[in-house]
PDB file of C-alpha atoms in Angstrom:
ATOM      1  CA  MET A   1      11.804  24.600  20.880  1.00  0.00           C
ATOM      2  CA  ALA A   2      10.505  21.195  22.139  1.00  0.00           C
ATOM      3  CA  LEU A   3      11.665  22.679  25.667  1.00  0.00           C
ATOM      4  CA  ILE A   4       9.753  25.685  25.395  1.00  0.00           C
ATOM      5  CA  LEU A   5       6.733  23.750  24.408  1.00  0.00           C
ATOM      6  CA  PHE A   6       7.234  21.558  27.349  1.00  0.00           C
ATOM      7  CA  GLY A   7       7.181  24.613  29.623  1.00  0.00           C
ATOM      8  CA  ILE A   8       4.023  26.047  28.095  1.00  0.00           C
ATOM      9  CA  PHE A   9       2.319  22.586  28.693  1.00  0.00           C
ATOM     10  CA  VAL A  10       3.482  22.710  32.197  1.00  0.00           C
ATOM     11  CA  LEU A  11       2.178  26.307  32.693  1.00  0.00           C
ATOM     12  CA  ALA A  12      -1.197  25.299  31.032  1.00  0.00           C
ATOM     13  CA  TYR A  13      -1.518  22.364  33.365  1.00  0.00           C
ATOM     14  CA  GLY A  14      -0.829  24.591  36.368  1.00  0.00           C
ATOM     15  CA  LEU A  15      -3.338  27.270  35.317  1.00  0.00           C
ATOM     16  CA  SER A  16      -6.049  24.700  34.831  1.00  0.00           C
ATOM     17  CA  ALA A  17      -5.280  22.999  38.146  1.00  0.00           C
ATOM     18  CA  ILE A  18      -5.944  26.532  39.871  1.00  0.00           C
ATOM     19  CA  LEU A  19      -8.850  27.583  37.979  1.00  0.00           C
ATOM     20  CA  ARG A  20     -10.875  24.167  37.412  1.00  0.00           C
ATOM     21  CA  PRO A  21      -9.600  21.642  40.047  1.00  0.00           C
ATOM     22  CA  ASN A  22     -12.313  19.097  39.426  1.00  0.00           C
ATOM     23  CA  ALA A  23     -12.243  19.374  35.484  1.00  0.00           C
ATOM     24  CA  ARG A  24     -12.402  16.333  33.512  1.00  0.00           C
ATOM     25  CA  TRP A  25      -9.003  17.237  32.096  1.00  0.00           C
ATOM     26  CA  PHE A  26      -7.626  15.660  34.859  1.00  0.00           C
ATOM     27  CA  VAL A  27      -8.768  12.229  33.771  1.00  0.00           C
ATOM     28  CA  LEU A  28      -5.388  12.123  32.176  1.00  0.00           C
ATOM     29  CA  PHE A  29      -3.746  12.556  35.665  1.00  0.00           C
ATOM     30  CA  GLY A  30      -5.986  10.145  37.621  1.00  0.00           C
ATOM     31  CA  ASP A  31      -7.956  12.809  39.300  1.00  0.00           C
ATOM     32  CA  PRO A  32     -11.163  13.037  37.363  1.00  0.00           C
ATOM     33  CA  TYR A  33     -13.371  13.975  40.175  1.00  0.00           C
ATOM     34  CA  ALA A  34     -11.521  15.976  42.769  1.00  0.00           C
ATOM     35  CA  THR A  35     -13.416  15.963  46.259  1.00  0.00           C
ATOM     36  CA  GLU A  36     -13.459  19.014  48.367  1.00  0.00           C
ATOM     37  CA  LYS A  37     -10.413  17.639  50.308  1.00  0.00           C
ATOM     38  CA  ARG A  38      -8.616  17.140  47.311  1.00  0.00           C
ATOM     39  CA  TYR A  39      -9.097  20.769  45.934  1.00  0.00           C
ATOM     40  CA  LYS A  40      -6.355  22.245  48.087  1.00  0.00           C
ATOM     41  CA  PHE A  41      -3.773  19.517  46.873  1.00  0.00           C
ATOM     42  CA  THR A  42      -4.930  20.032  43.425  1.00  0.00           C
ATOM     43  CA  ARG A  43      -4.611  23.865  43.794  1.00  0.00           C
ATOM     44  CA  ILE A  44      -0.973  23.460  45.330  1.00  0.00           C
ATOM     45  CA  ARG A  45      -0.043  21.244  42.493  1.00  0.00           C
ATOM     46  CA  GLY A  46      -1.358  23.785  40.045  1.00  0.00           C
ATOM     47  CA  ILE A  47       0.733  26.530  41.722  1.00  0.00           C
ATOM     48  CA  LEU A  48       3.959  24.361  41.832  1.00  0.00           C
ATOM     49  CA  SER A  49       3.456  23.696  38.087  1.00  0.00           C
ATOM     50  CA  LEU A  50       3.099  27.321  37.328  1.00  0.00           C
ATOM     51  CA  ILE A  51       6.244  27.985  39.153  1.00  0.00           C
ATOM     52  CA  LEU A  52       8.283  25.221  37.660  1.00  0.00           C
ATOM     53  CA  GLY A  53       7.024  26.100  33.994  1.00  0.00           C
ATOM     54  CA  ALA A  54       7.711  29.676  34.480  1.00  0.00           C
ATOM     55  CA  LEU A  55      11.349  28.889  35.726  1.00  0.00           C
ATOM     56  CA  PHE A  56      11.836  26.465  32.911  1.00  0.00           C
ATOM     57  CA  ILE A  57      10.874  28.907  30.221  1.00  0.00           C
ATOM     58  CA  PHE A  58      12.905  31.651  31.982  1.00  0.00           C
ATOM     59  CA  SER A  59      16.158  29.699  32.194  1.00  0.00           C
ATOM     60  CA  ILE A  60      15.766  28.265  28.567  1.00  0.00           C
ATOM     61  CA  ILE A  61      15.460  31.882  27.377  1.00  0.00           C
ATOM     62  CA  LEU A  62      18.172  33.257  29.527  1.00  0.00           C
ATOM     63  CA  ASN A  63      20.535  30.530  28.392  1.00  0.00           C
ATOM     64  CA  LYS A  64      19.985  31.432  24.852  1.00  0.00           C
ATOM     65  CA  HIS A  65      21.135  34.928  25.086  1.00  0.00           C
TER      66      HIS A  65
END
């Protein structure tokens, strides 16, 4: 159950990185005020987090069945 919650957290992080790359939520991750130059990298990080979280949850579900 904890692993699924971790996967959901990674998905949420990736989604928020894509939708709001300069959000204050990123203060936790050391990127509070993303500049125009950093938007691209924040969005790439978000897309990679979405892919990683989806694969993580998918692999857990497959291993349980």
